[in-house]
PDB file of C-alpha atoms in Angstrom:
ATOM      1  CA  MET A   1      -0.276   0.339  -0.033  1.00  0.00           C
ATOM      2  CA  PHE A   2       2.960   2.666   1.082  1.00  0.00           C
ATOM      3  CA  VAL A   3       4.642   1.816  -2.394  1.00  0.00           C
ATOM      4  CA  ASN A   4       1.428   2.350  -3.961  1.00  0.00           C
ATOM      5  CA  ASN A   5       1.163   5.761  -2.582  1.00  0.00           C
ATOM      6  CA  LEU A   6       4.987   6.205  -3.426  1.00  0.00           C
ATOM      7  CA  ILE A   7       5.197   6.975  -6.680  1.00  0.00           C
ATOM      8  CA  PRO A   8       1.969   9.340  -6.983  1.00  0.00           C
ATOM      9  CA  ASN A   9       3.571  11.303  -4.445  1.00  0.00           C
ATOM     10  CA  ALA A  10       6.872  11.790  -5.780  1.00  0.00           C
ATOM     11  CA  LEU A  11       5.278  12.954  -9.384  1.00  0.00           C
ATOM     12  CA  SER A  12       3.312  15.245  -7.157  1.00  0.00           C
ATOM     13  CA  GLN A  13       5.937  16.895  -5.331  1.00  0.00           C
ATOM     14  CA  ILE A  14       8.177  17.184  -8.944  1.00  0.00           C
ATOM     15  CA  ARG A  15       4.868  18.971  -9.953  1.00  0.00           C
ATOM     16  CA  ARG A  16       5.009  21.246  -7.235  1.00  0.00           C
ATOM     17  CA  ILE A  17       8.861  21.918  -7.661  1.00  0.00           C
ATOM     18  CA  TYR A  18       8.334  22.397 -11.976  1.00  0.00           C
ATOM     19  CA  HIS A  19       5.790  24.773 -10.563  1.00  0.00           C
ATOM     20  CA  VAL A  20       7.768  26.910  -8.246  1.00  0.00           C
ATOM     21  CA  ILE A  21      10.835  26.814 -10.385  1.00  0.00           C
ATOM     22  CA  ASN A  22       8.452  28.574 -12.884  1.00  0.00           C
ATOM     23  CA  TYR A  23       7.379  30.840 -11.039  1.00  0.00           C
ATOM     24  CA  ILE A  24      11.137  32.111 -10.115  1.00  0.00           C
ATOM     25  CA  ASN A  25      11.716  32.510 -13.627  1.00  0.00           C
ATOM     26  CA  ILE A  26       8.735  34.415 -14.228  1.00  0.00           C
ATOM     27  CA  GLY A  27       9.792  36.697 -11.563  1.00  0.00           C
ATOM     28  CA  ARG A  28      13.769  36.825 -12.687  1.00  0.00           C
ATOM     29  CA  CYS A  29      12.244  37.687 -16.297  1.00  0.00           C
ATOM     30  CA  ALA A  30      10.266  40.480 -14.788  1.00  0.00           C
ATOM     31  CA  VAL A  31      13.262  41.967 -12.633  1.00  0.00           C
ATOM     32  CA  LYS A  32      15.381  42.054 -16.350  1.00  0.00           C
ATOM     33  CA  ILE A  33      12.809  43.909 -17.888  1.00  0.00           C
ATOM     34  CA  SER A  34      11.876  46.653 -15.128  1.00  0.00           C
ATOM     35  CA  LEU A  35      15.584  46.678 -14.918  1.00  0.00           C
ATOM     36  CA  ALA A  36      15.883  47.259 -18.432  1.00  0.00           C
ATOM     37  CA  ILE A  37      13.411  49.941 -18.256  1.00  0.00           C
ATOM     38  CA  LEU A  38      15.167  51.773 -15.092  1.00  0.00           C
ATOM     39  CA  VAL A  39      18.280  51.611 -17.369  1.00  0.00           C
ATOM     40  CA  ASP A  40      16.199  53.182 -20.008  1.00  0.00           C
ATOM     41  CA  VAL A  41      14.814  55.652 -17.914  1.00  0.00           C
ATOM     42  CA  VAL A  42      18.418  56.893 -16.675  1.00  0.00           C
ATOM     43  CA  ASP A  43      19.511  57.062 -20.281  1.00  0.00           C
ATOM     44  CA  GLN A  44      16.484  59.724 -20.559  1.00  0.00           C
ATOM     45  CA  PHE A  45      17.872  61.718 -17.549  1.00  0.00           C
ATOM     46  CA  ALA A  46      20.984  61.742 -18.963  1.00  0.00           C
ATOM     47  CA  LEU A  47      19.614  62.789 -22.460  1.00  0.00           C
ATOM     48  CA  PHE A  48      18.125  65.220 -20.417  1.00  0.00           C
ATOM     49  CA  GLY A  49      20.656  66.376 -18.161  1.00  0.00           C
ATOM     50  CA  HIS A  50      19.354  66.115 -14.916  1.00  0.00           C
ATOM     51  CA  PRO A  51      22.294  64.174 -12.985  1.00  0.00           C
ATOM     52  CA  HIS A  52      20.796  64.514  -9.587  1.00  0.00           C
ATOM     53  CA  LYS A  53      18.108  62.168 -10.632  1.00  0.00           C
ATOM     54  CA  ILE A  54      20.246  59.657 -11.690  1.00  0.00           C
ATOM     55  CA  VAL A  55      22.412  59.937  -8.535  1.00  0.00           C
ATOM     56  CA  GLU A  56      18.903  59.278  -6.848  1.00  0.00           C
ATOM     57  CA  ILE A  57      18.591  56.094  -9.106  1.00  0.00           C
ATOM     58  CA  ASP A  58      21.596  55.054  -8.682  1.00  0.00           C
ATOM     59  CA  GLU A  59      21.678  55.008  -4.518  1.00  0.00           C
ATOM     60  CA  LEU A  60      18.366  53.560  -4.502  1.00  0.00           C
ATOM     61  CA  LEU A  61      19.449  50.301  -7.195  1.00  0.00           C
ATOM     62  CA  ARG A  62      22.285  49.980  -4.555  1.00  0.00           C
ATOM     63  CA  SER A  63      20.382  50.017  -1.133  1.00  0.00           C
ATOM     64  CA  ASN A  64      18.289  47.656  -2.759  1.00  0.00           C
TER      65      ASN A  64
END
């Protein structure tokens, strides 16, 4: 009886781990996109000449 439950339990555990890994990958992707947006924002500030804003954003990034 225990052996019969072992395989389905293992499969459900593998499925859970797979979903967690999926969520982690989605999270990483979101972080990369938001960092790309931030870099773009910094570039825009640089173009329009707001050096103090760049320093603020840089400090924010380093503090997190």
